Amino acid sequence: MKLCIIGSGYVGLVSGACFAEVGHHVICVDNNEKKVAQLLNGEVPIYEPGLEELLHRNVAAGRLSFTTSTEEGVDKSDVVFIAVPTPPQPDGSVDLSYIEKVAREISAVLKPGQYRVIVDKSTVPVKTGEKVADTIRRYNKGSAEFDVVSNPEFLREGCAVPDLMKPDRIVIGGNSERAVALMQKIYEPFMAPVLVTDINSAELIKHAANSFLALKISYINAVARICEASGADVEKVADGIGMDKRIGRNFLNAGIGYGGSCFPKDIAAFIAISEDLGVPFTLLKEVEKINLTQRERFIAKIRETLWVLKDKKIAIWGLTFKPDTDDVRSSVAVQIVQDLVAEGADVVTYDPKGADKAIEFQLIQGARIAQSPLEAAKGAEALIIATEWNEFTKVDLSELKKAMHTPVIFDGRNLLDPETVRSAGFAYTSVGRN
Ligand code: UDX
Ligand code: UDX
């Protein structure tokens, strides 16, 4: 089938590449000329495992192309996906201006006699589909035929390609049989279970799913506090409750909290949506609060050991919001760098992929950047592990001890084994483990 994806970011670009991989013809549109020029040049603007290979293969096969022209994308495609950002506003509600703008852009180029399915892939508040349809109808000068569908994505950065190629489920929210049939055809090659719903339910599924996953994380972080106070081990507790199939072990990793471009914004949005609808979801406020205080508690532990942070040389491993990505948006690791710099610490960071974006977005001003984990740790009075990159588990502990001024580790992701680290001569503090 012929598909167009408007917005070639973490979601749009990976989705486009995966659709092309299963044989569809895909045009990725983006209004960022620099990004499109890079893509046309064979460069990949983001780091996502497996993506580069996928892009090159499908461009070479003539199934994937890039443009800045919405008109070209819409003209040449049967189905148009919208994957532009839906950032949070200061009060937590969602800024839908990019979605609205793209709806108008599509409307302006839809021609009479052209039937198009317009698919919302961005995470949006319930009822956005109705507004997109109204907007297209209002701005279209002719009598273009179209249907709006909601098709939320559930990809995790860092494993977006396998998540998209082998999804747990596909959710298609649509009120038109014709549109839903086309969507089912697009997803046939993925051989995944498909759930067809009305548009509002599909939109709600995305916010409810992400909120539930965030709730699981805050739940285990609250349990971690009880573990610290009682001498229990949160990893063992998570294993024990996770072995219950009704609960599952996934998303029960305690640490410094969730970050990224989705959870913080989606939970805030779901709270705002529930309030708008007159049914406040107060449980999610507690989820947010636990998440925020998880970082504060971690910094308090550092202060407890190091006493004064001003002028202390502190190494931080990790800047990205999770491993295997270069994404530093709403990263707890970055927030810790900022907290420590604000307290006057001499911070040196290392991240395998995230440093360039952190510098580009001016997120770690006042901190230095090292080229390797050991270089960051050189002369440090403490080391913080803020992202669980596999590379960090490979660092030789005796080399690390030699490099540091005082061998003190704060492991915010429970990456290392306490016994191993302590027997190598380190003072070691993690989350929910004594
Ligand atoms: C997405 C979503 O669409 C968001 O709703 C979801 O919650 C998280 O994932 P993401 O792919 O991470 O966002 O965003 P980003 O990497 O910023 O990519 C968005 C792209 O859209 C950018 O390349 C930007 O240049 C482009 N864009 C933005 C347009 O092409 N047109 C616009 O009007 C605005
Ligand atoms: C998430 C959802 O998982 C995905 O389905 C949705 O489409 C987009 O949002 P993503 O934000 O890419 O994906 O990553 P995810 O793996 O969910 O991690 C989010 C944050 O939670 C990270 O900061 C991670 O470190 C943290 N996390 C995750 C924990 O602290 N503990 C866990 O057990 C799992």
XYZ file of N, CA, C and O in Angstrom, residues 193-373:
724
model
N -2.075 -9.580 16.877
C -3.495 -9.439 17.207
C -3.957 -7.992 16.983
O -3.240 -7.062 17.342
N -5.122 -7.851 16.362
C -5.640 -6.502 16.085
C -6.896 -6.272 16.910
O -7.791 -7.120 16.936
N -6.937 -5.139 17.582
C -8.136 -4.775 18.332
C -8.776 -3.580 17.631
O -8.150 -2.524 17.505
N -10.012 -3.780 17.163
C -10.708 -2.671 16.503
C -11.682 -2.054 17.502
O -12.446 -2.764 18.167
N -11.612 -0.740 17.632
C -12.497 -0.036 18.579
C -13.040 1.223 17.916
O -12.674 1.537 16.783
N -13.839 1.953 18.658
C -14.218 3.294 18.205
C -13.017 4.227 18.433
O -12.066 3.855 19.131
N -13.059 5.420 17.858
C -11.884 6.312 17.929
C -11.577 6.703 19.377
O -10.425 6.649 19.816
N -12.600 7.082 20.126
C -12.351 7.560 21.493
C -11.680 6.481 22.345
O -10.769 6.773 23.121
N -12.126 5.241 22.212
C -11.528 4.167 23.024
C -10.065 3.961 22.657
O -9.214 3.766 23.530
N -9.754 4.023 21.361
C -8.354 3.826 20.946
C -7.470 4.924 21.540
O -6.374 4.658 22.035
N -7.974 6.147 21.510
C -7.191 7.257 22.071
C -6.969 7.051 23.570
O -5.876 7.285 24.093
N -8.002 6.585 24.226
C -7.908 6.368 25.680
C -6.971 5.218 26.035
O -6.265 5.249 27.043
N -6.959 4.193 25.183
C -6.104 3.021 25.441
C -4.656 3.468 25.616
O -3.952 3.018 26.522
N -4.197 4.385 24.779
C -2.796 4.807 24.851
C -2.486 5.481 26.185
O -1.521 5.135 26.866
N -3.295 6.438 26.584
C -3.031 7.119 27.857
C -3.195 6.168 29.033
O -2.435 6.216 30.001
N -4.191 5.289 28.951
C -4.424 4.357 30.068
C -3.281 3.345 30.169
O -2.862 2.977 31.270
N -2.743 2.915 29.022
C -1.643 1.935 29.037
C -0.383 2.569 29.623
O 0.261 2.006 30.512
N -0.032 3.738 29.129
C 1.186 4.378 29.637
C 1.057 4.731 31.119
O 2.013 4.598 31.881
N -0.122 5.166 31.533
C -0.320 5.509 32.943
C -0.188 4.264 33.812
O 0.366 4.314 34.910
N -0.689 3.139 33.310
C -0.606 1.905 34.098
C 0.857 1.471 34.251
O 1.278 1.049 35.329
N 1.633 1.599 33.176
C 3.055 1.225 33.254
C 3.795 2.155 34.220
O 4.622 1.705 35.024
N 3.482 3.430 34.169
C 4.113 4.389 35.093
C 3.704 4.075 36.528
O 4.511 4.170 37.466
N 2.461 3.675 36.687
C 1.955 3.304 38.016
C 2.729 2.104 38.568
O 3.102 2.071 39.739
N 3.018 1.146 37.696
C 3.807 -0.024 38.123
C 5.180 0.432 38.627
O 5.667 -0.041 39.652
N 5.787 1.365 37.906
C 7.132 1.838 38.302
C 7.054 2.573 39.645
O 7.849 2.323 40.548
N 6.069 3.463 39.780
C 5.967 4.192 41.053
C 5.597 3.247 42.188
O 6.035 3.428 43.331
N 4.824 2.232 41.884
C 4.444 1.247 42.915
C 5.695 0.568 43.463
O 5.918 0.508 44.676
N 6.554 0.101 42.555
C 7.747 -0.615 43.025
C 8.712 0.369 43.700
O 9.421 0.001 44.642
N 8.718 1.616 43.252
C 9.582 2.598 43.923
C 9.089 2.884 45.341
O 9.899 3.084 46.252
N 7.780 2.874 45.533
C 7.242 3.048 46.892
C 7.594 1.823 47.735
O 7.966 1.946 48.911
N 7.517 0.639 47.125
C 7.896 -0.585 47.844
C 9.387 -0.525 48.195
O 9.806 -0.937 49.291
N 10.192 0.041 47.278
C 11.643 0.152 47.526
C 11.917 0.963 48.795
O 12.839 0.662 49.551
N 11.111 1.978 49.028
C 11.304 2.794 50.240
C 11.060 1.946 51.486
O 11.779 2.053 52.480
N 10.040 1.092 51.400
C 9.727 0.228 52.548
C 10.849 -0.810 52.715
O 11.218 -1.154 53.845
N 11.407 -1.254 51.594
C 12.539 -2.192 51.666
C 13.717 -1.531 52.375
O 14.364 -2.139 53.231
N 14.005 -0.287 52.003
C 15.137 0.412 52.637
C 14.912 0.561 54.134
O 15.829 0.406 54.941
N 13.676 0.848 54.503
C 13.374 1.081 55.924
C 13.348 -0.215 56.732
O 13.493 -0.193 57.950
N 13.167 -1.350 56.021
C 12.972 -2.602 56.761
C 14.096 -3.608 56.561
O 14.086 -4.675 57.161
N 15.026 -3.300 55.666
C 16.129 -4.234 55.421
C 15.799 -5.305 54.388
O 16.562 -6.249 54.214
N 14.704 -5.161 53.665
C 14.382 -6.130 52.598
C 15.078 -5.704 51.297
O 15.671 -4.624 51.221
N 14.986 -6.552 50.275
C 15.656 -6.289 49.003
C 14.592 -6.164 47.908
O 13.893 -7.140 47.588
N 14.466 -4.983 47.329
C 13.389 -4.726 46.358
C 13.485 -5.623 45.111
O 12.465 -5.953 44.504
N 14.699 -6.002 44.729
C 14.832 -6.865 43.548
C 14.171 -8.224 43.812
O 13.488 -8.781 42.961
N 14.401 -8.723 45.002
C 13.806 -10.018 45.377
C 12.282 -9.875 45.489
O 11.524 -10.755 45.054
N 11.857 -8.762 46.066
C 10.413 -8.543 46.209
C 9.770 -8.453 44.820
O 8.729 -9.064 44.556
N 10.421 -7.739 43.906
C 9.886 -7.603 42.541
C 9.847 -8.970 41.855
O 8.873 -9.297 41.167
N 10.901 -9.775 42.051
C 10.901 -11.119 41.468
C 9.718 -11.914 42.015
O 9.000 -12.589 41.274
N 9.546 -11.819 43.322
C 8.502 -12.615 43.977
C 7.107 -12.221 43.543
O 6.265 -13.093 43.278
N 6.861 -10.921 43.421
C 5.507 -10.542 42.984
C 5.358 -10.685 41.466
O 4.297 -11.001 40.960
N 6.477 -10.514 40.757
C 6.433 -10.604 39.293
C 6.205 -12.016 38.774
O 5.775 -12.195 37.640
N 6.506 -13.015 39.614
C 6.292 -14.407 39.176
C 4.809 -14.750 39.107
O 4.423 -15.764 38.522
N 4.014 -13.934 39.699
C 2.557 -14.078 39.577
C 2.188 -13.597 38.175
O 2.389 -12.420 37.843
N 1.648 -14.483 37.351
C 1.369 -14.125 35.945
C 0.393 -12.952 35.843
O 0.370 -12.234 34.854
N -0.438 -12.798 36.885
C -1.397 -11.684 36.814
C -0.682 -10.344 36.958
O -1.202 -9.310 36.578
N 0.513 -10.364 37.552
C 1.246 -9.109 37.777
C 2.370 -8.957 36.748
O 2.425 -7.956 36.043
N 3.255 -9.949 36.642
C 4.351 -9.874 35.664
C 5.530 -9.080 36.206
O 5.353 -8.139 36.970
N 6.750 -9.448 35.810
C 7.961 -8.816 36.345
C 8.319 -7.518 35.616
O 9.055 -6.678 36.131
N 7.788 -7.338 34.369
C 8.157 -6.149 33.600
C 7.699 -4.863 34.271
O 6.642 -4.815 34.887
N 8.521 -3.829 34.135
C 8.198 -2.504 34.681
C 8.094 -2.511 36.202
O 7.364 -1.724 36.795
N 8.835 -3.432 36.817
C 8.947 -3.426 38.281
C 10.409 -3.218 38.655
O 10.890 -3.783 39.623
N 11.126 -2.421 37.868
C 12.516 -2.123 38.223
C 12.560 -0.808 38.976
O 12.243 0.258 38.434
N 12.971 -0.904 40.254
C 13.051 0.303 41.078
C 14.251 1.136 40.644
O 15.201 0.613 40.066
N 14.203 2.418 40.916
C 15.321 3.280 40.530
C 15.015 4.742 40.813
O 14.206 5.058 41.704
N 15.643 5.614 40.019
C 15.461 7.054 40.247
C 14.229 7.591 39.534
O 14.005 8.797 39.503
N 13.431 6.688 38.962
C 12.149 7.122 38.413
C 12.116 7.102 36.903
O 13.139 6.972 36.239
N 10.901 7.244 36.369
C 10.741 7.226 34.909
C 10.942 8.623 34.337
O 10.663 9.628 34.972
N 11.476 8.655 33.110
C 11.606 9.919 32.378
C 11.216 9.679 30.938
O 10.455 8.763 30.634
N 11.759 10.502 30.036
C 11.490 10.305 28.613
C 10.406 11.224 28.095
O 9.782 11.974 28.843
N 10.181 11.116 26.783
C 9.245 12.046 26.146
C 7.809 11.570 26.298
O 6.892 12.255 25.851
N 7.588 10.393 26.912
C 6.213 9.890 26.974
C 5.621 9.877 28.383
O 4.646 10.573 28.643
N 6.177 9.076 29.283
C 5.514 8.892 30.580
C 5.218 10.213 31.316
O 4.068 10.449 31.686
N 6.237 11.062 31.555
C 5.932 12.270 32.327
C 4.803 13.088 31.690
O 3.876 13.536 32.357
N 4.887 13.217 30.355
C 3.891 14.048 29.665
C 2.531 13.337 29.607
O 1.485 13.961 29.787
N 2.540 12.038 29.381
C 1.262 11.334 29.227
C 0.504 11.227 30.547
O -0.729 11.283 30.569
N 1.238 11.077 31.640
C 0.554 10.983 32.938
C -0.056 12.355 33.282
O -1.208 12.448 33.692
N 0.746 13.407 33.057
C 0.217 14.764 33.303
C -1.007 15.019 32.429
O -2.012 15.588 32.868
N -0.932 14.561 31.173
C -2.049 14.777 30.242
C -3.288 14.015 30.703
O -4.407 14.543 30.677
N -3.091 12.779 31.147
C -4.258 11.967 31.542
C -4.930 12.576 32.777
O -6.159 12.567 32.890
N -4.104 13.143 33.670
C -4.671 13.832 34.837
C -5.513 15.024 34.354
O -6.657 15.205 34.771
N -4.923 15.803 33.430
C -5.638 16.993 32.931
C -6.918 16.595 32.194
O -7.974 17.229 32.363
N -6.847 15.530 31.405
C -8.031 15.083 30.649
C -9.133 14.662 31.621
O -10.305 15.034 31.472
N -8.735 13.888 32.658
C -9.749 13.399 33.607
C -10.407 14.576 34.336
O -11.617 14.568 34.571
N -9.588 15.584 34.641
C -10.162 16.757 35.325
C -11.127 17.503 34.406
O -12.210 17.905 34.809
N -10.715 17.640 33.145
C -11.579 18.290 32.145
C -12.917 17.589 32.021
O -13.954 18.212 31.819
N -12.872 16.271 32.114
C -14.103 15.486 31.943
C -14.904 15.409 33.249
O -15.950 14.762 33.300
N -14.376 16.024 34.306
C -15.103 16.053 35.586
C -14.957 14.786 36.410
O -15.753 14.528 37.315
N -13.940 13.957 36.078
C -13.729 12.718 36.837
C -12.247 12.609 37.229
O -11.518 11.763 36.708
N -11.770 13.486 38.126
C -10.333 13.574 38.419
C -9.712 12.234 38.808
O -10.243 11.536 39.678
N -8.609 11.898 38.155
C -7.916 10.628 38.368
C -6.797 10.903 39.390
O -5.626 11.013 39.041
N -7.164 11.003 40.663
C -6.203 11.473 41.669
C -5.087 10.461 41.942
O -4.002 10.841 42.364
N -5.355 9.176 41.703
C -4.325 8.153 41.895
C -3.054 8.512 41.103
O -1.927 8.316 41.559
N -3.254 9.077 39.909
C -2.100 9.386 39.060
C -1.274 10.541 39.611
O -0.089 10.676 39.316
N -1.890 11.366 40.441
C -1.117 12.456 41.071
C -0.099 11.862 42.029
O 1.017 12.355 42.177
N -0.475 10.801 42.692
C 0.432 10.118 43.615
C 1.558 9.437 42.822
O 2.717 9.444 43.240
N 1.199 8.883 41.665
C 2.212 8.262 40.798
C 3.283 9.299 40.430
O 4.491 9.050 40.521
N 2.819 10.474 40.043
C 3.737 11.576 39.683
C 4.598 11.987 40.869
O 5.796 12.196 40.743
N 3.943 12.077 42.033
C 4.650 12.558 43.229
C 5.745 11.563 43.633
O 6.867 11.963 43.963
N 5.415 10.286 43.617
C 6.424 9.273 43.970
C 7.597 9.381 42.999
O 8.757 9.338 43.383
N 7.278 9.573 41.720
C 8.343 9.622 40.723
C 9.286 10.800 40.961
O 10.496 10.650 40.920
N 8.706 11.933 41.244
C 9.520 13.130 41.472
C 10.374 12.975 42.728
O 11.575 13.289 42.737
N 9.765 12.481 43.808
C 10.497 12.398 45.074
C 11.530 11.279 45.058
O 12.439 11.275 45.874
N 11.419 10.366 44.125
C 12.424 9.308 44.003
C 13.799 9.921 43.705
O 14.805 9.522 44.265
N 13.809 10.888 42.823
C 15.072 11.568 42.497
C 15.554 12.388 43.700
O 16.731 12.365 44.052
N 14.629 13.081 44.342
C 15.017 13.914 45.495
C 15.612 13.053 46.609
O 16.591 13.423 47.247
N 14.987 11.893 46.836
C 15.495 10.985 47.884
C 16.895 10.487 47.533
O 17.749 10.336 48.401
N 17.106 10.241 46.252
C 18.417 9.740 45.803
C 19.493 10.804 46.053
O 20.573 10.504 46.575
N 19.165 12.036 45.726
C 20.144 13.119 45.946
C 20.375 13.319 47.446
O 21.508 13.578 47.879
N 19.318 13.140 48.231
C 19.478 13.267 49.689
C 20.467 12.206 50.200
O 21.279 12.475 51.088
N 20.406 10.991 49.614
C 21.343 9.931 50.031
C 22.787 10.337 49.698
O 23.708 10.078 50.463
N 22.955 10.962 48.535
C 24.307 11.388 48.129
C 24.824 12.438 49.119
O 25.957 12.375 49.592
N 23.921 13.352 49.452
C 24.293 14.427 50.389
C 24.638 13.857 51.763
O 25.568 14.316 52.419
N 23.890 12.850 52.156
C 24.120 12.220 53.456
C 25.541 11.665 53.562
O 26.202 11.803 54.593
N 26.017 11.070 52.467
C 27.360 10.484 52.485
C 28.445 11.532 52.244
O 29.446 11.581 52.955
N 28.229 12.367 51.223
C 29.308 13.296 50.834
C 29.294 14.588 51.654
O 30.217 15.376 51.582
N 28.215 14.794 52.386
C 28.002 15.988 53.222
C 27.851 17.218 52.338
O 26.781 17.511 51.862
N 28.936 17.920 52.026
C 28.818 19.128 51.203
C 29.060 18.737 49.744
O 30.016 18.028 49.449
N 28.191 19.182 48.837
C 28.376 18.812 47.427
C 29.192 19.856 46.654
O 29.799 19.553 45.628
N 29.183 21.069 47.173
C 29.892 22.164 46.490
C 31.366 21.782 46.301
O 32.018 21.320 47.240
N 31.832 21.938 45.075
C 33.221 21.666 44.683
C 33.619 20.187 44.720
O 34.765 19.859 44.442
N 32.678 19.300 45.048
C 33.016 17.872 45.015
C 33.070 17.419 43.558
O 32.202 17.789 42.757
N 34.030 16.610 43.240
C 34.096 16.087 41.874
C 33.226 14.825 41.789
O 33.506 13.820 42.453
N 32.163 14.912 41.020
C 31.214 13.799 40.927
C 31.091 13.345 39.472
O 30.838 14.148 38.566
N 31.272 12.050 39.261
C 31.121 11.479 37.917
C 29.696 10.958 37.771
O 29.148 10.377 38.714
N 29.120 11.176 36.609
C 27.776 10.622 36.348
C 27.829 9.804 35.070
O 28.172 10.313 33.996
N 27.494 8.532 35.194
C 27.400 7.664 34.015
C 25.949 7.643 33.551
O 25.057 7.221 34.302
N 25.730 8.087 32.339
C 24.384 8.070 31.762
C 23.775 9.454 31.700
O 23.827 10.216 32.666
N 23.228 9.771 30.511
C 22.493 11.022 30.327
C 21.119 10.749 29.722
O 20.171 11.484 29.949
N 21.024 9.666 28.949
C 19.765 9.372 28.261
C 18.709 8.886 29.265
O 19.048 8.438 30.352
N 17.450 8.943 28.876
C 16.374 8.597 29.833
C 16.261 7.092 30.038
O 15.604 6.635 30.963
N 16.942 6.339 29.177
C 17.026 4.887 29.287
C 18.153 4.439 28.359
O 18.617 5.244 27.539
N 18.617 3.206 28.444
C 19.716 2.800 27.568
C 19.282 2.578 26.119
O 18.087 2.516 25.823
N 20.277 2.462 25.235
C 20.069 2.150 23.813
C 19.291 3.193 23.038
O 18.560 2.881 22.093
N 19.417 4.430 23.469
C 18.816 5.538 22.738
C 19.743 6.737 22.905
O 20.611 6.721 23.788
N 19.560 7.753 22.047
C 20.303 8.999 22.275
C 19.352 10.069 22.822
O 19.680 11.238 22.875
N 18.149 9.650 23.224
C 17.112 10.598 23.622
C 17.325 11.074 25.069
O 17.360 10.263 25.996
N 17.462 12.371 25.233
C 17.691 12.932 26.572
C 16.499 13.775 27.036
O 16.580 14.467 28.045
N 15.383 13.682 26.303
C 14.218 14.491 26.686
C 13.665 14.016 28.026
O 13.480 12.826 28.242
N 13.408 14.941 28.937
C 12.879 14.645 30.284
C 13.613 13.470 30.929
O 12.985 12.591 31.526
N 14.920 13.488 30.814
C 15.714 12.394 31.378
C 16.030 12.681 32.844
O 16.498 13.774 33.187
N 15.793 11.692 33.712
C 16.092 11.881 35.134
C 17.608 12.051 35.310
O 18.070 12.797 36.170
N 18.391 11.373 34.470
C 19.853 11.498 34.547
C 20.269 12.956 34.333
O 21.088 13.504 35.085
N 19.692 13.586 33.330
C 20.004 14.995 33.043
C 19.568 15.879 34.217
O 20.281 16.806 34.623
N 18.402 15.559 34.779
C 17.918 16.367 35.911
C 18.879 16.261 37.096
O 19.112 17.237 37.808
N 19.469 15.085 37.291
C 20.434 14.920 38.391
C 21.696 15.743 38.106
O 22.226 16.409 39.001
N 22.143 15.735 36.851
C 23.293 16.578 36.483
C 22.967 18.033 36.839
O 23.755 18.728 37.491
N 21.777 18.478 36.438
C 21.399 19.876 36.688
C 21.331 20.170 38.193
O 21.792 21.215 38.656
N 20.764 19.234 38.971
C 20.667 19.432 40.426
C 22.061 19.602 41.035
O 22.284 20.482 41.868
N 22.991 18.739 40.624
C 24.321 18.759 41.236
C 25.114 19.985 40.795
O 25.824 20.594 41.599
N 24.968 20.355 39.522
C 25.648 21.570 39.045
C 25.110 22.769 39.825
O 25.866 23.633 40.276
N 23.790 22.792 40.047
C 23.188 23.913 40.786
C 23.714 23.981 42.225
O 23.790 25.059 42.807
N 24.102 22.849 42.773
C 24.652 22.846 44.141
C 26.144 23.153 44.151
O 26.786 23.098 45.201
N 26.718 23.385 42.972
C 28.134 23.774 42.912
C 29.099 22.608 42.785
O 30.315 22.791 42.920
N 28.594 21.400 42.501
C 29.492 20.252 42.332
C 30.220 20.362 40.991
O 29.742 21.005 40.052
N 31.381 19.724 40.934
C 32.162 19.676 39.699
C 31.785 18.365 39.007
O 32.286 17.304 39.354
N 30.862 18.451 38.034
C 30.260 17.239 37.471
C 30.918 16.851 36.138
O 31.070 17.690 35.253
N 31.278 15.584 36.019
C 31.802 15.068 34.744
C 30.888 13.923 34.320
O 30.649 12.991 35.089
N 30.368 14.004 33.095
C 29.408 12.991 32.661
C 29.988 12.154 31.527
O 30.868 12.600 30.790
N 29.436 10.957 31.412
C 29.738 10.131 30.241
C 28.467 9.404 29.824
O 27.745 8.865 30.680
N 28.190 9.401 28.538
C 27.072 8.611 28.015
C 27.474 8.063 26.650
O 28.041 8.796 25.833
N 27.185 6.792 26.375
C 27.605 6.221 25.093
C 26.990 6.913 23.881
O 27.597 6.967 22.815
N 25.755 7.433 24.002
C 25.084 8.016 22.820
C 24.454 9.392 23.063
O 24.076 10.066 22.108
N 24.267 9.779 24.321
C 23.401 10.934 24.594
C 24.070 12.295 24.663
O 23.378 13.320 24.689
N 25.435 12.339 24.668
C 26.097 13.619 24.941
C 25.782 14.685 23.881
O 25.507 15.846 24.223
N 25.777 14.282 22.602
C 25.574 15.290 21.549
C 24.233 15.998 21.696
O 24.139 17.221 21.600
N 23.180 15.206 21.935
C 21.844 15.826 22.049
C 21.768 16.665 23.324
O 21.131 17.719 23.347
N 22.426 16.200 24.405
C 22.398 16.973 25.664
C 23.082 18.323 25.468
O 22.618 19.344 25.989
N 24.146 18.321 24.669
C 24.844 19.597 24.399
C 23.981 20.460 23.481
O 23.753 21.639 23.744
N 23.466 19.831 22.414
C 22.651 20.573 21.430
C 21.484 21.305 22.108
O 21.198 22.455 21.802
N 20.821 20.624 23.046
C 19.662 21.247 23.707
C 20.055 22.002 24.978
O 19.194 22.391 25.771
N 21.380 22.186 25.179
C 21.905 22.958 26.320
C 21.355 22.476 27.663
O 20.905 23.274 28.493
N 21.390 21.151 27.839
C 20.788 20.582 29.050
C 21.790 20.377 30.170
O 21.404 20.193 31.320
N 23.090 20.359 29.830
C 24.061 20.010 30.873
C 25.139 21.089 30.981
O 26.317 20.795 31.158
N 24.673 22.333 30.898
C 25.638 23.421 31.002
C 26.269 23.425 32.388
O 25.568 23.217 33.385
N 27.558 23.659 32.440
C 28.253 23.668 33.730
C 28.855 22.312 34.055
O 29.627 22.187 35.002
N 28.506 21.279 33.277
C 29.096 19.950 33.508
C 30.111 19.677 32.399
O 30.004 20.219 31.304
N 31.086 18.847 32.718
C 32.059 18.460 31.702
C 31.664 17.115 31.094
O 30.891 16.376 31.688
N 32.244 16.826 29.925
C 31.893 15.570 29.260
C 33.148 14.750 29.017
O 34.136 15.263 28.490
N 33.105 13.491 29.411
C 34.242 12.598 29.209
C 33.943 11.659 28.044
O 32.794 11.517 27.618
N 35.003 11.023 27.544
C 34.867 10.136 26.381
C 34.758 8.664 26.753
O 34.588 7.813 25.891
N 34.902 8.358 28.040
C 34.778 6.954 28.458
C 34.347 6.941 29.926
O 34.521 7.937 30.645
N 33.813 5.801 30.394
C 33.397 5.733 31.794
C 34.563 5.993 32.749
O 34.419 6.712 33.740
